[in-house]
């Protein structure tokens, strides 16, 4: 197993084992609530992951008892007092960019949800491709509790997974959903005992990182795009991506290894 190090950041730990990068939000005393410094570090970490061509899967998790409590409300309160502060600009230049960056990465992204995910913190988890939750993780929309509208993609991401009725129930009532109910509703892919979260999510990430990464990147792009297009468009887009996937070494390796009855060795190229 090889470990790589990145330049240290204040509120985010970025590490890499083999070809799996891990971003751990690191303001544990504040349930990893996102202040400007954490925003800045998260942006740097995502950029570093995106630029490193040897990363083939990304894990996002939180340090301490929480996954992420969303926007730091102390900072929001202070910012509101500043003349000219516009929350729409803040949302556009921080949370929106982060969600779009996660969705545009060329690797599978797994959220390992180790504790409470609230507001924009839950949206970060929803932006990942797969979600594995610790049995004691909880989820709350939290936005309307403070008179705001769900953001960071929640009005789009939530109904995609649970439909409008349950999305509205969560957004209106801010129920603190437990992990089992989140699993039942399709909001997470798997629930594991808290002490197994790190090993199980790392195992899934490492499995994905040994797969044909280029094909996985095109698969996630096509699946996320499907919400906005007709079946005819989706069929044509699949054909275009298939042409590109078929040109990769991993496709040749996958096909050859199957015909030769041996395990494939994928390189992500
Ligand atoms: O600005 C914009 O762009 C607008 C965008 C908004 C996006 C959003 O995310 S809005 C939603 C913001 N989040 C919330 O409203 C959640 C607020 N927090 C809570 O409801 C609860 O803290 C939790 C349900 C997340 C966790 O509850 P619990 O009982 O596990 O922990 P706790 O005791 O409430 O909190 C522990 C500490 O974390 C505590 O600090 P202290 O008093 O020990 O020093 C608490 O203040 C701090 N904390 C938790 N959430 C936040 C936070 N500090 C700042 N901002 C938070 N969001």
PDB file of C-alpha atoms and ligand atoms in Angstrom:
ATOM      1  CA  UNK A   1       0.000   0.000   0.000  1.00  0.00           C
ATOM      2  CA  UNK A   2       1.473   3.409  -0.901  1.00  0.00           C
ATOM      3  CA  UNK A   3       0.694   6.622   0.987  1.00  0.00           C
ATOM      4  CA  UNK A   4       1.027  10.073  -0.587  1.00  0.00           C
ATOM      5  CA  UNK A   5       0.992  13.382   1.222  1.00  0.00           C
ATOM      6  CA  UNK A   6      -0.410  16.717   0.163  1.00  0.00           C
ATOM      7  CA  UNK A   7       0.343  20.175   1.502  1.00  0.00           C
ATOM      8  CA  UNK A   8      -1.407  20.473   4.909  1.00  0.00           C
ATOM      9  CA  UNK A   9      -4.624  22.475   5.120  1.00  0.00           C
ATOM     10  CA  UNK A  10      -6.180  24.035   8.217  1.00  0.00           C
ATOM     11  CA  UNK A  11      -9.700  22.579   8.219  1.00  0.00           C
ATOM     12  CA  UNK A  12      -9.466  19.728   5.730  1.00  0.00           C
ATOM     13  CA  UNK A  13      -7.256  16.651   5.830  1.00  0.00           C
ATOM     14  CA  UNK A  14      -6.302  15.479   2.358  1.00  0.00           C
ATOM     15  CA  UNK A  15      -4.543  12.141   2.040  1.00  0.00           C
ATOM     16  CA  UNK A  16      -4.031   9.430  -0.520  1.00  0.00           C
ATOM     17  CA  UNK A  17      -3.582   5.678  -0.174  1.00  0.00           C
ATOM     18  CA  UNK A  18      -2.781   3.916  -3.429  1.00  0.00           C
ATOM     19  CA  UNK A  19      -5.092   5.675  -5.886  1.00  0.00           C
ATOM     20  CA  UNK A  20      -7.835   6.577  -3.383  1.00  0.00           C
ATOM     21  CA  UNK A  21      -7.873  10.174  -2.110  1.00  0.00           C
ATOM     22  CA  UNK A  22      -9.652  11.052   1.126  1.00  0.00           C
ATOM     23  CA  UNK A  23     -10.952  14.491   2.017  1.00  0.00           C
ATOM     24  CA  UNK A  24     -11.834  14.693   5.715  1.00  0.00           C
ATOM     25  CA  UNK A  25     -13.613  17.839   6.917  1.00  0.00           C
ATOM     26  CA  UNK A  26     -11.830  18.805  10.071  1.00  0.00           C
ATOM     27  CA  UNK A  27     -13.622  21.206  12.430  1.00  0.00           C
ATOM     28  CA  UNK A  28     -14.755  18.446  14.760  1.00  0.00           C
ATOM     29  CA  UNK A  29     -15.820  20.720  17.646  1.00  0.00           C
ATOM     30  CA  UNK A  30     -18.286  22.454  15.329  1.00  0.00           C
ATOM     31  CA  UNK A  31     -19.595  19.293  13.651  1.00  0.00           C
ATOM     32  CA  UNK A  32     -17.497  20.407  10.652  1.00  0.00           C
ATOM     33  CA  UNK A  33     -19.741  23.426  10.013  1.00  0.00           C
ATOM     34  CA  UNK A  34     -18.466  25.184   6.908  1.00  0.00           C
ATOM     35  CA  UNK A  35     -16.891  28.578   7.514  1.00  0.00           C
ATOM     36  CA  UNK A  36     -14.875  30.562   4.960  1.00  0.00           C
ATOM     37  CA  UNK A  37     -11.632  28.850   5.939  1.00  0.00           C
ATOM     38  CA  UNK A  38     -13.142  25.395   5.491  1.00  0.00           C
ATOM     39  CA  UNK A  39     -14.665  26.469   2.152  1.00  0.00           C
ATOM     40  CA  UNK A  40     -11.237  27.614   1.004  1.00  0.00           C
ATOM     41  CA  UNK A  41      -9.566  24.380   2.112  1.00  0.00           C
ATOM     42  CA  UNK A  42     -12.259  22.187   0.595  1.00  0.00           C
ATOM     43  CA  UNK A  43     -11.892  24.019  -2.711  1.00  0.00           C
ATOM     44  CA  UNK A  44      -8.097  23.550  -2.607  1.00  0.00           C
ATOM     45  CA  UNK A  45      -8.468  19.872  -1.768  1.00  0.00           C
ATOM     46  CA  UNK A  46     -10.955  19.218  -4.572  1.00  0.00           C
ATOM     47  CA  UNK A  47      -8.673  21.051  -6.996  1.00  0.00           C
ATOM     48  CA  UNK A  48      -5.666  18.991  -5.897  1.00  0.00           C
ATOM     49  CA  UNK A  49      -7.644  15.771  -6.332  1.00  0.00           C
ATOM     50  CA  UNK A  50      -8.884  16.832  -9.757  1.00  0.00           C
ATOM     51  CA  UNK A  51      -5.368  17.709 -10.933  1.00  0.00           C
ATOM     52  CA  UNK A  52      -3.761  14.503  -9.697  1.00  0.00           C
ATOM     53  CA  UNK A  53      -4.162  12.012 -12.520  1.00  0.00           C
ATOM     54  CA  UNK A  54      -3.304   9.078 -10.262  1.00  0.00           C
ATOM     55  CA  UNK A  55      -6.453   9.564  -8.126  1.00  0.00           C
ATOM     56  CA  UNK A  56      -9.060   7.002  -9.204  1.00  0.00           C
ATOM     57  CA  UNK A  57     -11.625   7.297  -6.397  1.00  0.00           C
ATOM     58  CA  UNK A  58     -12.457   9.956  -3.804  1.00  0.00           C
ATOM     59  CA  UNK A  59     -13.795   9.510  -0.285  1.00  0.00           C
ATOM     60  CA  UNK A  60     -15.347  12.456   1.576  1.00  0.00           C
ATOM     61  CA  UNK A  61     -15.864  12.128   5.311  1.00  0.00           C
ATOM     62  CA  UNK A  62     -15.818  14.143   8.525  1.00  0.00           C
ATOM     63  CA  UNK A  63     -13.612  14.099  11.587  1.00  0.00           C
ATOM     64  CA  UNK A  64     -15.158  13.885  15.050  1.00  0.00           C
ATOM     65  CA  UNK A  65     -18.805  13.195  15.854  1.00  0.00           C
ATOM     66  CA  UNK A  66     -20.314  14.942  12.828  1.00  0.00           C
ATOM     67  CA  UNK A  67     -20.121  14.651   9.042  1.00  0.00           C
ATOM     68  CA  UNK A  68     -20.969  18.304   8.348  1.00  0.00           C
ATOM     69  CA  UNK A  69     -23.426  20.753   9.969  1.00  0.00           C
ATOM     70  CA  UNK A  70     -23.696  22.960   6.857  1.00  0.00           C
ATOM     71  CA  UNK A  71     -23.044  26.678   6.772  1.00  0.00           C
ATOM     72  CA  UNK A  72     -21.351  28.046   9.897  1.00  0.00           C
ATOM     73  CA  UNK A  73     -24.208  30.021  11.382  1.00  0.00           C
ATOM     74  CA  UNK A  74     -21.982  32.268  13.499  1.00  0.00           C
ATOM     75  CA  UNK A  75     -20.208  33.404  10.348  1.00  0.00           C
ATOM     76  CA  UNK A  76     -23.492  33.819   8.515  1.00  0.00           C
ATOM     77  CA  UNK A  77     -24.792  35.968  11.373  1.00  0.00           C
ATOM     78  CA  UNK A  78     -21.685  38.162  11.254  1.00  0.00           C
ATOM     79  CA  UNK A  79     -21.749  38.402   7.457  1.00  0.00           C
ATOM     80  CA  UNK A  80     -25.392  39.517   7.492  1.00  0.00           C
ATOM     81  CA  UNK A  81     -24.353  42.516   9.574  1.00  0.00           C
ATOM     82  CA  UNK A  82     -21.874  43.655   6.903  1.00  0.00           C
ATOM     83  CA  UNK A  83     -23.158  46.323   4.514  1.00  0.00           C
ATOM     84  CA  UNK A  84     -23.781  44.966   1.022  1.00  0.00           C
ATOM     85  CA  UNK A  85     -23.685  41.274   2.010  1.00  0.00           C
ATOM     86  CA  UNK A  86     -25.686  39.210  -0.477  1.00  0.00           C
ATOM     87  CA  UNK A  87     -26.485  35.644   0.394  1.00  0.00           C
ATOM     88  CA  UNK A  88     -27.158  34.763  -3.258  1.00  0.00           C
ATOM     89  CA  UNK A  89     -23.584  35.728  -4.171  1.00  0.00           C
ATOM     90  CA  UNK A  90     -22.268  33.778  -1.194  1.00  0.00           C
ATOM     91  CA  UNK A  91     -24.193  30.677  -2.223  1.00  0.00           C
ATOM     92  CA  UNK A  92     -23.093  31.017  -5.869  1.00  0.00           C
ATOM     93  CA  UNK A  93     -19.417  31.449  -5.081  1.00  0.00           C
ATOM     94  CA  UNK A  94     -19.121  28.792  -2.393  1.00  0.00           C
ATOM     95  CA  UNK A  95     -21.615  25.921  -2.081  1.00  0.00           C
ATOM     96  CA  UNK A  96     -22.774  25.924  -5.715  1.00  0.00           C
ATOM     97  CA  UNK A  97     -19.217  25.716  -7.010  1.00  0.00           C
ATOM     98  CA  UNK A  98     -18.390  22.904  -4.610  1.00  0.00           C
ATOM     99  CA  UNK A  99     -21.357  20.785  -5.677  1.00  0.00           C
ATOM    100  CA  UNK A 100     -20.626  21.328  -9.366  1.00  0.00           C
ATOM    101  CA  UNK A 101     -16.946  20.525  -8.827  1.00  0.00           C
ATOM    102  CA  UNK A 102     -17.804  17.249  -7.091  1.00  0.00           C
ATOM    103  CA  UNK A 103     -20.170  16.287  -9.888  1.00  0.00           C
ATOM    104  CA  UNK A 104     -17.621  17.161 -12.594  1.00  0.00           C
ATOM    105  CA  UNK A 105     -14.764  15.063 -11.162  1.00  0.00           C
ATOM    106  CA  UNK A 106     -13.468  12.237 -13.363  1.00  0.00           C
ATOM    107  CA  UNK A 107     -13.640   9.626 -10.614  1.00  0.00           C
ATOM    108  CA  UNK A 108     -16.292   8.017  -8.410  1.00  0.00           C
ATOM    109  CA  UNK A 109     -17.005   9.910  -5.193  1.00  0.00           C
ATOM    110  CA  UNK A 110     -18.136   8.187  -2.002  1.00  0.00           C
ATOM    111  CA  UNK A 111     -19.423  10.005   1.073  1.00  0.00           C
ATOM    112  CA  UNK A 112     -18.590   8.124   4.277  1.00  0.00           C
ATOM    113  CA  UNK A 113     -21.136   9.708   6.623  1.00  0.00           C
ATOM    114  CA  UNK A 114     -19.783   9.375  10.125  1.00  0.00           C
ATOM    115  CA  UNK A 115     -22.325  11.487  12.045  1.00  0.00           C
ATOM    116  CA  UNK A 116     -24.853  14.249  11.623  1.00  0.00           C
ATOM    117  CA  UNK A 117     -25.252  15.737   8.131  1.00  0.00           C
ATOM    118  CA  UNK A 118     -27.252  18.974   8.229  1.00  0.00           C
ATOM    119  CA  UNK A 119     -28.220  21.615   5.670  1.00  0.00           C
ATOM    120  CA  UNK A 120     -25.505  22.156   3.091  1.00  0.00           C
ATOM    121  CA  UNK A 121     -23.542  19.390   4.820  1.00  0.00           C
ATOM    122  CA  UNK A 122     -26.198  16.891   3.812  1.00  0.00           C
ATOM    123  CA  UNK A 123     -26.162  18.338   0.298  1.00  0.00           C
ATOM    124  CA  UNK A 124     -22.415  17.622   0.076  1.00  0.00           C
ATOM    125  CA  UNK A 125     -23.187  13.976   0.812  1.00  0.00           C
ATOM    126  CA  UNK A 126     -26.016  14.015  -1.740  1.00  0.00           C
ATOM    127  CA  UNK A 127     -23.586  15.284  -4.383  1.00  0.00           C
ATOM    128  CA  UNK A 128     -21.454  12.146  -3.979  1.00  0.00           C
ATOM    129  CA  UNK A 129     -22.151   9.090  -6.145  1.00  0.00           C
ATOM    130  CA  UNK A 130     -22.448   6.600  -3.298  1.00  0.00           C
ATOM    131  CA  UNK A 131     -23.226   7.160   0.383  1.00  0.00           C
ATOM    132  CA  UNK A 132     -22.196   4.796   3.145  1.00  0.00           C
ATOM    133  CA  UNK A 133     -23.476   5.787   6.581  1.00  0.00           C
ATOM    134  CA  UNK A 134     -22.448   4.817  10.076  1.00  0.00           C
ATOM    135  CA  UNK A 135     -25.367   3.305  11.994  1.00  0.00           C
ATOM    136  CA  UNK A 136     -25.428   6.364  14.282  1.00  0.00           C
ATOM    137  CA  UNK A 137     -25.362   8.946  11.463  1.00  0.00           C
ATOM    138  CA  UNK A 138     -28.339  11.304  11.255  1.00  0.00           C
ATOM    139  CA  UNK A 139     -29.652  13.672   8.600  1.00  0.00           C
ATOM    140  CA  UNK A 140     -31.585  16.915   8.817  1.00  0.00           C
ATOM    141  CA  UNK A 141     -32.419  19.508   6.200  1.00  0.00           C
ATOM    142  CA  UNK A 142     -32.267  22.328   8.784  1.00  0.00           C
ATOM    143  CA  UNK A 143     -32.687  25.141   6.238  1.00  0.00           C
ATOM    144  CA  UNK A 144     -36.333  26.093   6.894  1.00  0.00           C
ATOM    145  CA  UNK A 145     -35.684  25.913  10.657  1.00  0.00           C
ATOM    146  CA  UNK A 146     -33.727  29.149  10.156  1.00  0.00           C
ATOM    147  CA  UNK A 147     -36.101  30.581   7.569  1.00  0.00           C
ATOM    148  CA  UNK A 148     -33.967  29.686   4.547  1.00  0.00           C
ATOM    149  CA  UNK A 149     -34.662  27.609   1.471  1.00  0.00           C
ATOM    150  CA  UNK A 150     -32.810  24.320   0.921  1.00  0.00           C
ATOM    151  CA  UNK A 151     -29.721  25.080  -1.154  1.00  0.00           C
ATOM    152  CA  UNK A 152     -26.431  23.547  -2.253  1.00  0.00           C
ATOM    153  CA  UNK A 153     -28.545  21.513  -4.672  1.00  0.00           C
ATOM    154  CA  UNK A 154     -30.929  20.065  -2.083  1.00  0.00           C
ATOM    155  CA  UNK A 155     -34.084  21.058  -4.008  1.00  0.00           C
ATOM    156  CA  UNK A 156     -32.775  19.046  -6.978  1.00  0.00           C
ATOM    157  CA  UNK A 157     -30.754  16.270  -5.382  1.00  0.00           C
ATOM    158  CA  UNK A 158     -33.283  15.227  -2.722  1.00  0.00           C
ATOM    159  CA  UNK A 159     -36.346  14.758  -4.956  1.00  0.00           C
ATOM    160  CA  UNK A 160     -34.163  12.829  -7.414  1.00  0.00           C
ATOM    161  CA  UNK A 161     -33.639  10.238  -4.697  1.00  0.00           C
ATOM    162  CA  UNK A 162     -36.890  10.274  -2.711  1.00  0.00           C
ATOM    163  CA  UNK A 163     -39.489  12.031  -4.901  1.00  0.00           C
ATOM    164  CA  UNK A 164     -41.189  15.377  -4.217  1.00  0.00           C
ATOM    165  CA  UNK A 165     -43.458  14.280  -1.340  1.00  0.00           C
ATOM    166  CA  UNK A 166     -40.658  12.968   0.854  1.00  0.00           C
ATOM    167  CA  UNK A 167     -38.341  15.807  -0.186  1.00  0.00           C
ATOM    168  CA  UNK A 168     -40.981  18.289   0.956  1.00  0.00           C
ATOM    169  CA  UNK A 169     -41.541  16.358   4.182  1.00  0.00           C
ATOM    170  CA  UNK A 170     -37.816  16.567   4.952  1.00  0.00           C
ATOM    171  CA  UNK A 171     -37.537  20.206   3.911  1.00  0.00           C
ATOM    172  CA  UNK A 172     -40.661  21.349   5.795  1.00  0.00           C
ATOM    173  CA  UNK A 173     -40.316  19.392   9.029  1.00  0.00           C
ATOM    174  CA  UNK A 174     -36.525  19.105   9.418  1.00  0.00           C
ATOM    175  CA  UNK A 175     -36.992  15.666  10.947  1.00  0.00           C
ATOM    176  CA  UNK A 176     -33.689  14.184  12.145  1.00  0.00           C
ATOM    177  CA  UNK A 177     -33.665  11.039  10.033  1.00  0.00           C
ATOM    178  CA  UNK A 178     -31.690   8.087  11.331  1.00  0.00           C
ATOM    179  CA  UNK A 179     -29.439   5.970   9.144  1.00  0.00           C
ATOM    180  CA  UNK A 180     -31.844   3.030   8.849  1.00  0.00           C
ATOM    181  CA  UNK A 181     -34.654   5.262   7.604  1.00  0.00           C
ATOM    182  CA  UNK A 182     -32.225   6.977   5.230  1.00  0.00           C
ATOM    183  CA  UNK A 183     -31.380   3.524   3.868  1.00  0.00           C
ATOM    184  CA  UNK A 184     -35.032   2.602   3.617  1.00  0.00           C
ATOM    185  CA  UNK A 185     -35.734   5.799   1.661  1.00  0.00           C
ATOM    186  CA  UNK A 186     -32.802   5.279  -0.707  1.00  0.00           C
ATOM    187  CA  UNK A 187     -30.823   8.234   0.644  1.00  0.00           C
ATOM    188  CA  UNK A 188     -27.805   6.081   1.456  1.00  0.00           C
ATOM    189  CA  UNK A 189     -26.521   2.936  -0.231  1.00  0.00           C
ATOM    190  CA  UNK A 190     -25.384   1.103   2.857  1.00  0.00           C
ATOM    191  CA  UNK A 191     -25.371   1.392   6.663  1.00  0.00           C
ATOM    192  CA  UNK A 192     -22.545  -0.154   8.671  1.00  0.00           C
ATOM    193  CA  UNK A 193     -21.608  -0.218  12.368  1.00  0.00           C
ATOM    194  CA  UNK A 194     -19.793   3.037  13.231  1.00  0.00           C
ATOM    195  CA  UNK A 195     -16.510   1.255  13.918  1.00  0.00           C
ATOM    196  CA  UNK A 196     -16.582  -0.328  10.443  1.00  0.00           C
ATOM    197  CA  UNK A 197     -17.353   2.846   8.460  1.00  0.00           C
ATOM    198  CA  UNK A 198     -13.753   3.738   7.623  1.00  0.00           C
ATOM    199  CA  UNK A 199     -12.730   0.231   6.578  1.00  0.00           C
ATOM    200  CA  UNK A 200     -15.910  -0.499   4.609  1.00  0.00           C
ATOM    201  CA  UNK A 201     -15.898   2.804   2.719  1.00  0.00           C
ATOM    202  CA  UNK A 202     -12.169   2.460   2.005  1.00  0.00           C
ATOM    203  CA  UNK A 203     -12.791  -1.069   0.689  1.00  0.00           C
ATOM    204  CA  UNK A 204     -15.502   0.192  -1.690  1.00  0.00           C
ATOM    205  CA  UNK A 205     -13.302   3.092  -2.809  1.00  0.00           C
ATOM    206  CA  UNK A 206     -10.344   0.777  -3.419  1.00  0.00           C
ATOM    207  CA  UNK A 207     -12.533  -1.605  -5.384  1.00  0.00           C
ATOM    208  CA  UNK A 208     -13.740   1.261  -7.580  1.00  0.00           C
ATOM    209  CA  UNK A 209     -10.162   2.489  -7.974  1.00  0.00           C
ATOM    210  CA  UNK A 210      -9.120  -0.808  -9.550  1.00  0.00           C
ATOM    211  CA  UNK A 211     -11.922  -0.630 -12.106  1.00  0.00           C
ATOM    212  CA  UNK A 212     -11.870   0.989 -15.577  1.00  0.00           C
ATOM    213  CA  UNK A 213     -11.899   4.551 -14.275  1.00  0.00           C
ATOM    214  CA  UNK A 214     -12.512   6.230 -17.623  1.00  0.00           C
ATOM    215  CA  UNK A 215     -15.634   4.122 -18.145  1.00  0.00           C
ATOM    216  CA  UNK A 216     -16.825   4.919 -14.589  1.00  0.00           C
ATOM    217  CA  UNK A 217     -16.314   8.652 -15.223  1.00  0.00           C
ATOM    218  CA  UNK A 218     -18.379   8.488 -18.408  1.00  0.00           C
ATOM    219  CA  UNK A 219     -21.016   6.351 -16.643  1.00  0.00           C
ATOM    220  CA  UNK A 220     -21.572   8.931 -13.897  1.00  0.00           C
ATOM    221  CA  UNK A 221     -21.708  11.732 -16.453  1.00  0.00           C
ATOM    222  CA  UNK A 222     -24.380   9.921 -18.480  1.00  0.00           C
ATOM    223  CA  UNK A 223     -26.449   8.993 -15.429  1.00  0.00           C
ATOM    224  CA  UNK A 224     -26.431  12.517 -13.973  1.00  0.00           C
ATOM    225  CA  UNK A 225     -27.226  13.999 -17.368  1.00  0.00           C
ATOM    226  CA  UNK A 226     -30.235  11.693 -17.780  1.00  0.00           C
ATOM    227  CA  UNK A 227     -32.466  13.803 -15.523  1.00  0.00           C
ATOM    228  CA  UNK A 228     -32.498  16.597 -18.087  1.00  0.00           C
ATOM    229  CA  UNK A 229     -32.814  14.767 -21.385  1.00  0.00           C
ATOM    230  CA  UNK A 230     -35.206  12.586 -23.360  1.00  0.00           C
ATOM    231  CA  UNK A 231     -34.674   8.854 -23.882  1.00  0.00           C
ATOM    232  CA  UNK A 232     -33.658   9.607 -27.476  1.00  0.00           C
ATOM    233  CA  UNK A 233     -30.952  12.020 -26.259  1.00  0.00           C
ATOM    234  CA  UNK A 234     -29.752   9.546 -23.631  1.00  0.00           C
ATOM    235  CA  UNK A 235     -29.461   6.764 -26.223  1.00  0.00           C
ATOM    236  CA  UNK A 236     -27.419   8.983 -28.539  1.00  0.00           C
ATOM    237  CA  UNK A 237     -25.180  10.204 -25.679  1.00  0.00           C
ATOM    238  CA  UNK A 238     -24.546   6.598 -24.607  1.00  0.00           C
ATOM    239  CA  UNK A 239     -23.489   5.747 -28.143  1.00  0.00           C
ATOM    240  CA  UNK A 240     -20.992   8.644 -28.154  1.00  0.00           C
ATOM    241  CA  UNK A 241     -19.548   7.682 -24.775  1.00  0.00           C
ATOM    242  CA  UNK A 242     -19.353   4.031 -25.796  1.00  0.00           C
ATOM    243  CA  UNK A 243     -17.207   5.020 -28.766  1.00  0.00           C
ATOM    244  CA  UNK A 244     -14.795   6.735 -26.345  1.00  0.00           C
ATOM    245  CA  UNK A 245     -14.877   3.955 -23.737  1.00  0.00           C
ATOM    246  CA  UNK A 246     -14.159   1.372 -26.416  1.00  0.00           C
ATOM    247  CA  UNK A 247     -10.984   3.285 -27.317  1.00  0.00           C
ATOM    248  CA  UNK A 248      -9.466   2.817 -23.814  1.00  0.00           C
ATOM    249  CA  UNK A 249      -6.842   0.235 -22.880  1.00  0.00           C
ATOM    250  CA  UNK A 250      -9.114  -0.847 -20.035  1.00  0.00           C
ATOM    251  CA  UNK A 251     -11.782  -1.922 -22.506  1.00  0.00           C
ATOM    252  CA  UNK A 252      -9.259  -4.074 -24.378  1.00  0.00           C
ATOM    253  CA  UNK A 253      -7.999  -5.475 -21.056  1.00  0.00           C
ATOM    254  CA  UNK A 254     -11.542  -6.177 -19.819  1.00  0.00           C
ATOM    255  CA  UNK A 255     -12.488  -7.969 -23.005  1.00  0.00           C
ATOM    256  CA  UNK A 256      -9.234  -9.907 -23.344  1.00  0.00           C
ATOM    257  CA  UNK A 257      -9.155 -10.984 -19.700  1.00  0.00           C
ATOM    258  CA  UNK A 258     -12.743 -12.222 -19.919  1.00  0.00           C
ATOM    259  CA  UNK A 259     -11.974 -14.253 -23.032  1.00  0.00           C
ATOM    260  CA  UNK A 260      -8.753 -15.551 -21.456  1.00  0.00           C
ATOM    261  CA  UNK A 261     -10.637 -16.414 -18.234  1.00  0.00           C
ATOM    262  CA  UNK A 262      -8.346 -14.362 -15.961  1.00  0.00           C
ATOM    263  CA  UNK A 263      -8.794 -11.364 -13.627  1.00  0.00           C
ATOM    264  CA  UNK A 264      -8.439  -7.989 -15.379  1.00  0.00           C
ATOM    265  CA  UNK A 265      -5.764  -5.455 -14.433  1.00  0.00           C
ATOM    266  CA  UNK A 266      -7.214  -2.000 -15.078  1.00  0.00           C
ATOM    267  CA  UNK A 267      -5.060   1.115 -15.240  1.00  0.00           C
ATOM    268  CA  UNK A 268      -7.689   3.827 -15.648  1.00  0.00           C
ATOM    269  CA  UNK A 269      -6.445   4.589 -19.165  1.00  0.00           C
TER     270      UNK A 269
HETATM  271  O1  LIG B   1     -24.612  31.510   3.942  1.00  0.00           O
HETATM  272  C1  LIG B   1     -25.146  30.917   3.028  1.00  0.00           C
HETATM  273  O2  LIG B   1     -24.579  30.747   1.948  1.00  0.00           O
HETATM  274  C2  LIG B   1     -26.471  30.251   3.254  1.00  0.00           C
HETATM  275  C3  LIG B   1     -26.351  28.806   3.125  1.00  0.00           C
HETATM  276  C4  LIG B   1     -26.860  28.003   4.040  1.00  0.00           C
HETATM  277  C5  LIG B   1     -26.620  26.565   3.958  1.00  0.00           C
HETATM  278  C6  LIG B   1     -26.915  25.844   5.246  1.00  0.00           C
HETATM  279  O3  LIG B   1     -26.255  24.872   5.493  1.00  0.00           O
HETATM  280  S1  LIG B   1     -28.178  26.414   6.236  1.00  0.00           S
HETATM  281  C7  LIG B   1     -28.213  25.205   7.544  1.00  0.00           C
HETATM  282  C8  LIG B   1     -27.108  25.450   8.538  1.00  0.00           C
HETATM  283  N1  LIG B   1     -27.026  24.411   9.513  1.00  0.00           N
HETATM  284  C9  LIG B   1     -27.861  24.299  10.536  1.00  0.00           C
HETATM  285  O4  LIG B   1     -28.816  25.036  10.689  1.00  0.00           O
HETATM  286  C10 LIG B   1     -27.548  23.217  11.560  1.00  0.00           C
HETATM  287  C11 LIG B   1     -27.357  23.847  12.914  1.00  0.00           C
HETATM  288  N2  LIG B   1     -26.902  22.839  13.858  1.00  0.00           N
HETATM  289  C12 LIG B   1     -27.736  21.959  14.420  1.00  0.00           C
HETATM  290  O5  LIG B   1     -28.933  21.938  14.182  1.00  0.00           O
HETATM  291  C13 LIG B   1     -27.114  20.985  15.360  1.00  0.00           C
HETATM  292  O6  LIG B   1     -25.933  21.531  15.864  1.00  0.00           O
HETATM  293  C14 LIG B   1     -26.803  19.625  14.666  1.00  0.00           C
HETATM  294  C15 LIG B   1     -28.137  18.918  14.364  1.00  0.00           C
HETATM  295  C16 LIG B   1     -26.008  19.809  13.390  1.00  0.00           C
HETATM  296  C17 LIG B   1     -25.956  18.763  15.611  1.00  0.00           C
HETATM  297  O7  LIG B   1     -26.579  18.672  16.870  1.00  0.00           O
HETATM  298  P1  LIG B   1     -25.739  18.053  18.092  1.00  0.00           P
HETATM  299  O8  LIG B   1     -26.662  18.020  19.257  1.00  0.00           O
HETATM  300  O9  LIG B   1     -25.100  16.788  17.652  1.00  0.00           O
HETATM  301  O10 LIG B   1     -24.532  19.079  18.319  1.00  0.00           O
HETATM  302  P2  LIG B   1     -24.604  20.541  18.990  1.00  0.00           P
HETATM  303  O11 LIG B   1     -24.369  20.426  20.449  1.00  0.00           O
HETATM  304  O12 LIG B   1     -25.852  21.257  18.550  1.00  0.00           O
HETATM  305  O13 LIG B   1     -23.379  21.267  18.272  1.00  0.00           O
HETATM  306  C18 LIG B   1     -22.055  20.967  18.656  1.00  0.00           C
HETATM  307  C19 LIG B   1     -21.207  22.182  18.385  1.00  0.00           C
HETATM  308  O14 LIG B   1     -21.242  22.457  16.976  1.00  0.00           O
HETATM  309  C20 LIG B   1     -21.761  23.435  19.069  1.00  0.00           C
HETATM  310  O15 LIG B   1     -20.646  24.270  19.337  1.00  0.00           O
HETATM  311  P3  LIG B   1     -20.292  24.660  20.879  1.00  0.00           P
HETATM  312  O16 LIG B   1     -21.485  25.327  21.422  1.00  0.00           O
HETATM  313  O17 LIG B   1     -20.014  23.326  21.548  1.00  0.00           O
HETATM  314  O18 LIG B   1     -19.074  25.523  20.756  1.00  0.00           O
HETATM  315  C21 LIG B   1     -22.567  24.084  17.961  1.00  0.00           C
HETATM  316  O19 LIG B   1     -22.733  25.454  18.120  1.00  0.00           O
HETATM  317  C22 LIG B   1     -21.675  23.787  16.771  1.00  0.00           C
HETATM  318  N3  LIG B   1     -22.441  23.835  15.509  1.00  0.00           N
HETATM  319  C23 LIG B   1     -23.300  22.924  15.052  1.00  0.00           C
HETATM  320  N4  LIG B   1     -23.785  23.332  13.859  1.00  0.00           N
HETATM  321  C24 LIG B   1     -23.226  24.513  13.599  1.00  0.00           C
HETATM  322  C25 LIG B   1     -22.344  24.842  14.636  1.00  0.00           C
HETATM  323  N5  LIG B   1     -21.649  25.984  14.666  1.00  0.00           N
HETATM  324  C26 LIG B   1     -21.804  26.829  13.610  1.00  0.00           C
HETATM  325  N6  LIG B   1     -22.642  26.559  12.580  1.00  0.00           N
HETATM  326  C27 LIG B   1     -23.343  25.429  12.530  1.00  0.00           C
HETATM  327  N7  LIG B   1     -24.130  25.168  11.457  1.00  0.00           N
END
